[in-house]
Coordinates of C-alpha atoms and ligand atoms in Angstrom, one line a residue:
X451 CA 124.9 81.1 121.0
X452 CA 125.2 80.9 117.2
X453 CA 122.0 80.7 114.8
X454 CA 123.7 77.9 112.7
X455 CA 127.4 76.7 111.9
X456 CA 129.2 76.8 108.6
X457 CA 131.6 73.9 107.8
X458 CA 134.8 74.3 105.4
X459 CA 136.9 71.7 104.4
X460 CA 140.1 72.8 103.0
X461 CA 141.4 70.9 100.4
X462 CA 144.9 72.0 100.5
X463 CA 145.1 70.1 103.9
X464 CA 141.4 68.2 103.9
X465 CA 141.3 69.8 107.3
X466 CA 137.5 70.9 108.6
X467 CA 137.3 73.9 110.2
X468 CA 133.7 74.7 111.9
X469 CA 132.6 78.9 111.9
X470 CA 129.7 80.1 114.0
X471 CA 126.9 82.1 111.8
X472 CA 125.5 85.2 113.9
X473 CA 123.2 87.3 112.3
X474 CA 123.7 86.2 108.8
X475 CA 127.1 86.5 109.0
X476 CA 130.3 84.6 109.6
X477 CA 133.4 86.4 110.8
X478 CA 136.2 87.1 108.7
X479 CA 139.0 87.0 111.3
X480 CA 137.7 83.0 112.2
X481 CA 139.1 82.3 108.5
X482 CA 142.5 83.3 109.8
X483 CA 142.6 79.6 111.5
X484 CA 142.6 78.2 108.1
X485 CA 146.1 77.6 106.7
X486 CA 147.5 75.3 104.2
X487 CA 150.7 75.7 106.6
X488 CA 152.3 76.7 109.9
X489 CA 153.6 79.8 107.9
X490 CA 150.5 80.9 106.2
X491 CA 148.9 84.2 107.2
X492 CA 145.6 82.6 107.4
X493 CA 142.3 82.8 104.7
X494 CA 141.4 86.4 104.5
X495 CA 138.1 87.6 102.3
X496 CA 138.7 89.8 98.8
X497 CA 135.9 92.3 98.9
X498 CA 136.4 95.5 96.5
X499 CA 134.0 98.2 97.5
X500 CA 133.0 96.0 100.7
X501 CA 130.3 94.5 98.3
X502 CA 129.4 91.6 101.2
X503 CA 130.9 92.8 103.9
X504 CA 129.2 94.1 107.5
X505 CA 131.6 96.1 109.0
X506 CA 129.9 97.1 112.1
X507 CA 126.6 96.1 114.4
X508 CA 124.2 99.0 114.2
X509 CA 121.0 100.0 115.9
X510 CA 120.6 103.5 114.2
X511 CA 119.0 102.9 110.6
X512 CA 117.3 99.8 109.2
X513 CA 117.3 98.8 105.1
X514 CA 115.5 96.6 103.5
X515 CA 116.6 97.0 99.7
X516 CA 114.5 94.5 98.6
X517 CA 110.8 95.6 100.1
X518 CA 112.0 99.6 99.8
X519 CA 111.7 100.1 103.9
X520 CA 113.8 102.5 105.7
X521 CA 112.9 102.7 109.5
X522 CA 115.6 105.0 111.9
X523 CA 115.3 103.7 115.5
X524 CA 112.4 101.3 114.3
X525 CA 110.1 104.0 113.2
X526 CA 109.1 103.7 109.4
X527 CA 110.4 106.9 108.0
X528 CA 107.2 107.4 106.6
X529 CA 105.8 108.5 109.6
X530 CA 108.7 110.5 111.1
X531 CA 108.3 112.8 108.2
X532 CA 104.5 113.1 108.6
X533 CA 104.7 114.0 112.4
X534 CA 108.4 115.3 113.9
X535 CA 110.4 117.9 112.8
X536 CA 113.9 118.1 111.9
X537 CA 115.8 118.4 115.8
X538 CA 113.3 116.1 117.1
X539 CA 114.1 113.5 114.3
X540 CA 117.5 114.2 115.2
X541 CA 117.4 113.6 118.6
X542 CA 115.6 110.5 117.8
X543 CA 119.0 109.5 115.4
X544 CA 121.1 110.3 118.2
X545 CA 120.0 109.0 121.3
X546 CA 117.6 106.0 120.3
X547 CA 114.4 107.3 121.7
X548 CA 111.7 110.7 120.9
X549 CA 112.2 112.7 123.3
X550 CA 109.5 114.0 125.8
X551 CA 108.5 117.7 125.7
X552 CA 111.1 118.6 128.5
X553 CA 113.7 116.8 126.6
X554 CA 113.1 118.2 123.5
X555 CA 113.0 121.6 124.8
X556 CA 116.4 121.3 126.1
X557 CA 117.5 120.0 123.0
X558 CA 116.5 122.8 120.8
X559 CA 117.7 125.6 123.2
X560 CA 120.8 123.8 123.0
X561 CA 121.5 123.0 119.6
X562 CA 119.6 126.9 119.0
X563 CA 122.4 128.6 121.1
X564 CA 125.5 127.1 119.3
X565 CA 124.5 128.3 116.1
X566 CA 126.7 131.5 115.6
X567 CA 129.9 130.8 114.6
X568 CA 133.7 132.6 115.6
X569 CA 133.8 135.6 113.7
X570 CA 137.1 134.3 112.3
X571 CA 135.4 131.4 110.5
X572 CA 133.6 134.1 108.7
X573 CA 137.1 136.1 107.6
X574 CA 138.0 132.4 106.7
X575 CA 135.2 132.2 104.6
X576 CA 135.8 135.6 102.8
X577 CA 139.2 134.6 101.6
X578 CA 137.5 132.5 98.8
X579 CA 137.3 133.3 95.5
X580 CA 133.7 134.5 94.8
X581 CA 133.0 132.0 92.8
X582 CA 134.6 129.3 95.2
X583 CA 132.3 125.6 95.1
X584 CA 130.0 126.2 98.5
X585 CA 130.3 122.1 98.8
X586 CA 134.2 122.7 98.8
X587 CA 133.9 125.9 101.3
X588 CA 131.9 123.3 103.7
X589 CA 134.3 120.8 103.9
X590 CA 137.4 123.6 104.8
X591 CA 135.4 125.6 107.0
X592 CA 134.2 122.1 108.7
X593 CA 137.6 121.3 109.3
X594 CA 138.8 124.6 110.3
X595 CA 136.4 124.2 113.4
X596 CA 138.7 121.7 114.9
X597 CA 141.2 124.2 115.2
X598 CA 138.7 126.2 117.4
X599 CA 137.8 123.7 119.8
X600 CA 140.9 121.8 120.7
X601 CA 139.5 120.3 123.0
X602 CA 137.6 118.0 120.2
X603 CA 139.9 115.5 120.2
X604 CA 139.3 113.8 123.9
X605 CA 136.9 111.8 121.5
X606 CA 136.5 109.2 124.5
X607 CA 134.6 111.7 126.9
X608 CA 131.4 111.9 126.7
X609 CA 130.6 115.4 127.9
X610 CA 132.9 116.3 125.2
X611 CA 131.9 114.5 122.5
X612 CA 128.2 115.7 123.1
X613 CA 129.7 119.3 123.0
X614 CA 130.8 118.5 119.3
X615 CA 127.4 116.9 118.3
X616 CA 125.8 119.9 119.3
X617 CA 127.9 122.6 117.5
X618 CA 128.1 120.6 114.6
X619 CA 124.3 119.9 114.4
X620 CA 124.0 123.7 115.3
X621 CA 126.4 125.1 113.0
X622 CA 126.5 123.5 109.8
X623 CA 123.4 125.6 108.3
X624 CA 125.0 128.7 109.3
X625 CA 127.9 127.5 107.1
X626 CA 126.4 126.4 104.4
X627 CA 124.2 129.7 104.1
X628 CA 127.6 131.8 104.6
X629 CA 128.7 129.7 101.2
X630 CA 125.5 130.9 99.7
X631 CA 126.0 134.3 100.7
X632 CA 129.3 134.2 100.1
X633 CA 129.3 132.9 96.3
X634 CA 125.8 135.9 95.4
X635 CA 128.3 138.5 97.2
X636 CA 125.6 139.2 99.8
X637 CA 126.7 140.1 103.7
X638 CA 126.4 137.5 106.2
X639 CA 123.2 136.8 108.0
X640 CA 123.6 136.1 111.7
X641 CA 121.4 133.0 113.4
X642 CA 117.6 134.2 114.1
X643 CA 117.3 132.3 117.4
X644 CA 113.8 132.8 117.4
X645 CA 113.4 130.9 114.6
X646 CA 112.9 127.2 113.8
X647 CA 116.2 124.8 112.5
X648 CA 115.0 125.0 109.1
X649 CA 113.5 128.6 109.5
X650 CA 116.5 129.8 110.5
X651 CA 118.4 128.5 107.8
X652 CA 116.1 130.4 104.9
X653 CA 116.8 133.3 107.1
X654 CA 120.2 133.2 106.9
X655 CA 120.2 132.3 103.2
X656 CA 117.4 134.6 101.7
X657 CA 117.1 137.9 104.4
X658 CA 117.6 141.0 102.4
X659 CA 116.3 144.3 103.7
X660 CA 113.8 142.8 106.3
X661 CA 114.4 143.9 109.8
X662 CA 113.0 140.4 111.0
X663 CA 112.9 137.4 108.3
X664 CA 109.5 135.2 108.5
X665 CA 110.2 132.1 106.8
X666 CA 107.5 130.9 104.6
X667 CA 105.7 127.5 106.8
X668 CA 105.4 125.9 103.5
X669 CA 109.1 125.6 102.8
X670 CA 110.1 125.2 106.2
X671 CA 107.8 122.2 106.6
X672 CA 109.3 121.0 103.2
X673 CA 112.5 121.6 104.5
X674 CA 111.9 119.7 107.4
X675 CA 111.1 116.4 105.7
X676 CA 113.4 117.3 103.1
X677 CA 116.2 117.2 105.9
X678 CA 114.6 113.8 107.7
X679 CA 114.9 112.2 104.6
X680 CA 118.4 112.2 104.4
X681 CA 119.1 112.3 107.9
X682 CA 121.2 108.8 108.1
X683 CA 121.3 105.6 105.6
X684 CA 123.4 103.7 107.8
X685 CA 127.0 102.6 106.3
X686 CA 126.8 104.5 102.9
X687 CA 130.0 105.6 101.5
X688 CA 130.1 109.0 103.6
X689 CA 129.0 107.0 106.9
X690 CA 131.8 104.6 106.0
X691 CA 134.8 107.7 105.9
X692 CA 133.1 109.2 109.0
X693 CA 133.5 105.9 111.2
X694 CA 137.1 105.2 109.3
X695 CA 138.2 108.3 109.8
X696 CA 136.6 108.7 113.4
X697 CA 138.6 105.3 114.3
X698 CA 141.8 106.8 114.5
X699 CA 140.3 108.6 117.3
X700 CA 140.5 112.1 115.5
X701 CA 138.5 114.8 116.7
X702 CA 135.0 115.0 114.9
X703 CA 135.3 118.1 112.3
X704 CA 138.1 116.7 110.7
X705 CA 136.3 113.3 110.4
X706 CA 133.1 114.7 109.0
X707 CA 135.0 116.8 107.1
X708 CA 136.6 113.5 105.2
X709 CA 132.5 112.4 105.3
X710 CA 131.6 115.8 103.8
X711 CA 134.0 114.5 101.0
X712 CA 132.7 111.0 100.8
X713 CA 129.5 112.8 100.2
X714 CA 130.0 115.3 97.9
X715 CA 131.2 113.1 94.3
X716 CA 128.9 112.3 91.7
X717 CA 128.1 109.0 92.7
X718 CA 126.6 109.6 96.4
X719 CA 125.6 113.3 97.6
X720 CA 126.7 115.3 94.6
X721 CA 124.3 113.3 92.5
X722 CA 121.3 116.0 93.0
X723 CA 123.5 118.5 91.2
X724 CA 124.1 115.7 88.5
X725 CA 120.6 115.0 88.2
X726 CA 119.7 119.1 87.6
X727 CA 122.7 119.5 85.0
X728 CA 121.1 116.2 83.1
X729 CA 117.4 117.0 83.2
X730 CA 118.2 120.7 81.6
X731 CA 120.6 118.5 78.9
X732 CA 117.6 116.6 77.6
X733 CA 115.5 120.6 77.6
X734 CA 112.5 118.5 76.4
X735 CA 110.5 115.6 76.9
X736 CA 110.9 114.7 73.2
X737 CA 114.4 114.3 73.8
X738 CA 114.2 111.5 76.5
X739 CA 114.0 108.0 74.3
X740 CA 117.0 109.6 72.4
X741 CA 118.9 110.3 75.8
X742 CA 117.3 106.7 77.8
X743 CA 119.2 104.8 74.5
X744 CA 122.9 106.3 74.7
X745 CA 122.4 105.4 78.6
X746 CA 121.7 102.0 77.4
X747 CA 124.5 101.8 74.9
X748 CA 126.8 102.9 78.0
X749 CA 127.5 106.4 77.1
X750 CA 126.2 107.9 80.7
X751 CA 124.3 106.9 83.5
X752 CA 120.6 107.8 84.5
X753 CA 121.6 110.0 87.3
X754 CA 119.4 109.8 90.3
X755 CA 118.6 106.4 89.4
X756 CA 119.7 102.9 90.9
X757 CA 121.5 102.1 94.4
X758 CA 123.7 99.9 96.1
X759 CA 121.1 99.2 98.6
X760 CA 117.7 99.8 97.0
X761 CA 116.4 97.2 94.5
X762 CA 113.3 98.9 94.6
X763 CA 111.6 102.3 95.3
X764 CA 113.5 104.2 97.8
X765 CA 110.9 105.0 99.7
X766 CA 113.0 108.4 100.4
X767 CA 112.3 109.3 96.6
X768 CA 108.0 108.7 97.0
X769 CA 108.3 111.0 99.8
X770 CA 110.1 113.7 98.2
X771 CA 107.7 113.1 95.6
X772 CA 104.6 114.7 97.6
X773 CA 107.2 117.1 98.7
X774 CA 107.6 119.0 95.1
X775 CA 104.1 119.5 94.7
X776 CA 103.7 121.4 98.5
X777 CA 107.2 123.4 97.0
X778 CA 105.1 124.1 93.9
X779 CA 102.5 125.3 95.0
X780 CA 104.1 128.1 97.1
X781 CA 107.1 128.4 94.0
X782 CA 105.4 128.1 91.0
X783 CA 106.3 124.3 89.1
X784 CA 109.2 123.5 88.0
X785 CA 109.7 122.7 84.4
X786 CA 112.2 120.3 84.9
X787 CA 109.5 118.5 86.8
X788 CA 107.7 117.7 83.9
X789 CA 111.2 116.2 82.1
X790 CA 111.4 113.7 85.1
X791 CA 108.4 112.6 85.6
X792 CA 108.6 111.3 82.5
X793 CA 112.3 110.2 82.5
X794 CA 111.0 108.0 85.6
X795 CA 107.8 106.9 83.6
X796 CA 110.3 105.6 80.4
X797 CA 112.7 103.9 82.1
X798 CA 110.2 102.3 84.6
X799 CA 109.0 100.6 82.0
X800 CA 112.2 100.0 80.0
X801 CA 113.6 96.4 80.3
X802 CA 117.7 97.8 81.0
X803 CA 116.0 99.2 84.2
X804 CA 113.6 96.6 84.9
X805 CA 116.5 94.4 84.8
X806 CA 119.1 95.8 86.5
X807 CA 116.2 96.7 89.2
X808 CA 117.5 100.4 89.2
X809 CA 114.3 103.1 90.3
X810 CA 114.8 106.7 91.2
X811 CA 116.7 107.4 94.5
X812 CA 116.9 110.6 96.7
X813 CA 118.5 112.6 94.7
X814 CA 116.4 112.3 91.6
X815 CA 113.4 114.6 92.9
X816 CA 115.6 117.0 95.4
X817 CA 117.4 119.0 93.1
X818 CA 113.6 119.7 91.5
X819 CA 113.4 121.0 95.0
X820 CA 115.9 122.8 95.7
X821 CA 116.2 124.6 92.3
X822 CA 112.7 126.1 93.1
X823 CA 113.3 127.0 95.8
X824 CA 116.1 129.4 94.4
X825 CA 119.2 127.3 95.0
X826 CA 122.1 127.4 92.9
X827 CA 122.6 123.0 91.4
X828 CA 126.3 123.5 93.3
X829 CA 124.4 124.1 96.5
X830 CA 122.9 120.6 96.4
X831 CA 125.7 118.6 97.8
X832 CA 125.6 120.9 100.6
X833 CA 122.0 120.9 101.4
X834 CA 122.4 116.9 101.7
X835 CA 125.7 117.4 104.3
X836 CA 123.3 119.5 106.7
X837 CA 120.9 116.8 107.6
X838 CA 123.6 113.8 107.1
X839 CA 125.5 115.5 109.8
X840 CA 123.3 113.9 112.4
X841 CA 123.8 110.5 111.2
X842 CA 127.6 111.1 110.5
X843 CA 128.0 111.9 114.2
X844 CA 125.4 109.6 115.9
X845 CA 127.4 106.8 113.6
X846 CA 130.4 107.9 114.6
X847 CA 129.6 108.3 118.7
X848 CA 128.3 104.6 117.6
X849 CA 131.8 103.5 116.7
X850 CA 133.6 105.4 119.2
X851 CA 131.7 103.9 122.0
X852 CA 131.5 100.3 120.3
X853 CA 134.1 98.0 122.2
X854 CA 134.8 95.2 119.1
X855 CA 136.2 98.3 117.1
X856 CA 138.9 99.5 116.2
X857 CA 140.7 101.7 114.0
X858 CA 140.0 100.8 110.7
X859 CA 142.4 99.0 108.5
X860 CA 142.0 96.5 105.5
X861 CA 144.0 94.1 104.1
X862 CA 145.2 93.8 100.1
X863 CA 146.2 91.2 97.7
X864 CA 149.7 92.6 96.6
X865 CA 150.0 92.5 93.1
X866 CA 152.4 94.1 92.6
X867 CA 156.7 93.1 92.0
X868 CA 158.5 90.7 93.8
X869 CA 161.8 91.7 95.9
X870 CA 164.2 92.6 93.3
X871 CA 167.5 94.8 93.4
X872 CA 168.5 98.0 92.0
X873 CA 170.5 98.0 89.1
X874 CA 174.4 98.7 90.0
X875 CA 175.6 101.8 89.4
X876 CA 177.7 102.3 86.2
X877 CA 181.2 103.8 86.3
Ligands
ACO1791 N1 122.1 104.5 84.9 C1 122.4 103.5 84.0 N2 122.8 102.3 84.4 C2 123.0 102.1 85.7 C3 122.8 103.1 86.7 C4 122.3 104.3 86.2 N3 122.0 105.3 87.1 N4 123.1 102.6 87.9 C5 123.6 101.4 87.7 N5 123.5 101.0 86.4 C6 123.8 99.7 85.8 C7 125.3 99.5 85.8 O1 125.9 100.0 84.6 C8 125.4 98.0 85.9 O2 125.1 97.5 84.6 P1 125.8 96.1 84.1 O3 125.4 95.0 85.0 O4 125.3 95.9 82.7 O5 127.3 96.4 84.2 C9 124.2 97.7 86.8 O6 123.3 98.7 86.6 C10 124.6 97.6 88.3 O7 125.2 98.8 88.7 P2 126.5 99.0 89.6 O8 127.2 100.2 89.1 O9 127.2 97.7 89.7 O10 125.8 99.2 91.0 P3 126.4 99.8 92.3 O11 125.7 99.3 93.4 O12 127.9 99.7 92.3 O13 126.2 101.4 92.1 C11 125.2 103.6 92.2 C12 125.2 102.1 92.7 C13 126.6 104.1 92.4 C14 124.3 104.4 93.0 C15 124.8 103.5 90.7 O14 123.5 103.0 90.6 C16 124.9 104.9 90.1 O15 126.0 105.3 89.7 N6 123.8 105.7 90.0 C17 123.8 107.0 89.5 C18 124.4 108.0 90.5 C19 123.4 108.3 91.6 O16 122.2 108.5 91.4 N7 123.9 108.2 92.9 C20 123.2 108.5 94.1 C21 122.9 107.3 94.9 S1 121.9 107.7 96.3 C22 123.0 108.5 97.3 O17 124.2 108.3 97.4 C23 122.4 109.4 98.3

């Protein structure tokens, strides 16, 4: 039963068409009744960017843009990062409940014993130049998985897709620290399966000479919340490619291989490494009003700042906040620290940004974070794909398993010529 009704009246025909409003929303296929003929295609919506448009029911991650709240599974995020750690959270993402102890035991022997990956993927690896972007080594290596499990693609078993989840969760950090390792010319650290999620990873990217690695708590725990934090944020624009791709019923690397994408240009995940390469720009606070006016007169953008979905704080960013200082005190501060703090404090109060309600988002503090921590800026994009892999996939099992969709596939306004002929040929 419908919440309200909305009534049209067309005035091409002064017909009145009645549309049921469900949860805020009307559909668009019940504008396809309304024709101004018998030929007519029907009223579709224009919506560049998808703007206004829900494209799927979803009981993962809730938004409110407007009061700042992000809850996964109903639980304020705020509190998941005070009390679970990263598999946990994940397990939480993916099958709508916390587990109990039994449950969650399972879950990280599981997801602990997939970790290693085919000694091919590692000759795959080697092939790139030393140099080679780790963000664009994840995405390959990603899809090159498919090819190892062909088996991927019976995407409507349920056995089989939870085989994928698990690999993926498991093997992702192993990647991304064989990128790492790859680009310093340092040999490949095997998975440490005594070791935590997040443990493990520092293993694999910073173990030089030790026989066993012991990951510092500090920056595991950081880690952790670091990795909750950008878990899932329902249908952002890697989500989006995930479940597009996904709907054509391709296996899941390849899909989250088009997410890892989605995620990695300047204006979604690759926006940490943005935010690093501006903050060392403007070297010094002196040099911020300077910098805050050629954003204003259009000649860049306050990276790290505004979102499509937050007209307030993200509360992701006050988080992150308390994070830097438990980073610091094990790292030493970062300078660069200083520089945003300060940014945020200038254009907090500036009226552009008041405005156009844009406030620091995720990715404003997590470079900060990950720079002390002794990443390289172009492993940034990559640190954000590790923990988005759970939401990628529990979004796509989502989609797979939701009967209204299908695969994915807008409509457009041609613009473009009419039917015309070629020219004859001369002679
Ligand atoms: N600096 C300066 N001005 C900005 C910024 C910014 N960071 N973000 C938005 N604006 C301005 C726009 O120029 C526009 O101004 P106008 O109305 O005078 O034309 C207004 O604010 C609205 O911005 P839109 O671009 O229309 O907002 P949209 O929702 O399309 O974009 C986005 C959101 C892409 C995040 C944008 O704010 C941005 O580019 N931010 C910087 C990049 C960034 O930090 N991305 C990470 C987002 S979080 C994530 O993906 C994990």
């Amino acid at each position: 039963m419908s919440e309200s009704t909305l009534t049209i009246t067309d005035n091409r025909t002064e017909k009145s068409y009645t549309l049921p409003i469900e949860n805020g929303t009307v559909r668009a296929m019940d504008l396809r009744q309304i024709k101004s003929d018998a030929d007519d295609f029907g009223l579709m919506t224009y919506d560049p960017a998808l703007m206004n448009t829900a494209s799927t029911k979803s009981a993962i991650t809730f938004i409110d843009g407007d009061k700042g709240i992000l809850e996964y599974r109903g639980y304020p995020v705020e509190q998941l990062a005070e009390r679970c750690d990263f598999l946990e959270l994940a397990y939480l993402i993916l099958f709508s409940d916390l587990p109990d102890k039994q449950q969650l035991a399972a879950w990280t022997y599981d997801v602990t014993h997939h970790t290693f990956v085919h000694e091919n993927i590692k000759t795959l690896m080697q092939a790139f130049r030393y140099d080679a972007r780790p963000m664009g080594m994840f995405i390959s290596t990603v899809a090159a998985l498919s090819s190892f499990y062909p088996d991927a693609n019976k995407v409507s078993d349920a056995d089989i897709r939870l085989a994928q989840i698990k690999r993926l969760i498991a093997k992702v950090p192993t990647i991304a620290a064989y990128t790492y390792r790859h680009n310093r010319g340092l040999r490949y650290i095997y998975p440490d399966n005594d070791l935590s999620y997040t443990g493990n990873f520092l293993n694999m990217m910073f173990k030089m000479t030790d026989v066993k690695y012991t990951p510092n708590q500090a920056l595991e725990h950081a880690l952790d919340v670091l990795f909750i934090l950008h878990a899932d944020h329902e249908q952002n624009c890697s989500t989006n490619a995930m479940r597009a791709i996904g709907s054509s019923c391709v296996d899941p690397y390849s899909a989250m291989a088009g997410a890892a994408a989605a995620l990695y240009g300047p204006l979604h995940g690759g926006a940490n490494e943005e935010v690093l390469k501006m903050l060392s720009r403007i070297d010094d606070t002196r040099n911020i009003p300077e910098f805050i006016q050629r954003v204003k007169n259009g000649e860049g953008k306050l990276m790290g700042f505004g979102h499509r979905v937050y007209k307030n704080y993200d509360p992701r960013a006050r988080i992150i906040k308390r994070v830097a200082d438990e980073v610091f005190a094990v790292t030493g501060r970062n300078r660069l620290l200083d520089i945003a703090l300060e940014l945020e404090r200038i254009a907090l109060e500036d009226e552009y940004f008041i405005s156009r309600k844009l406030y620091p988002n995720v990715d404003f503090y997590s470079g900060i974070i990950y720079q002390a921590m002794g990443l390289p800026e172009a492993m940034f994009p990559v640190m954000f794909a590790i923990p988005r892999t759970v939401g990628w996939l529990a979004q796509w099992q989502e989609m797979i398993t939701d009967p209204e969709q299908k695969i994915t596939r807008p409509r457009q306004i041609f613009v473009g010529q009419p039917r015309r002929e070629l020219p004859k040929k001369k002679g």
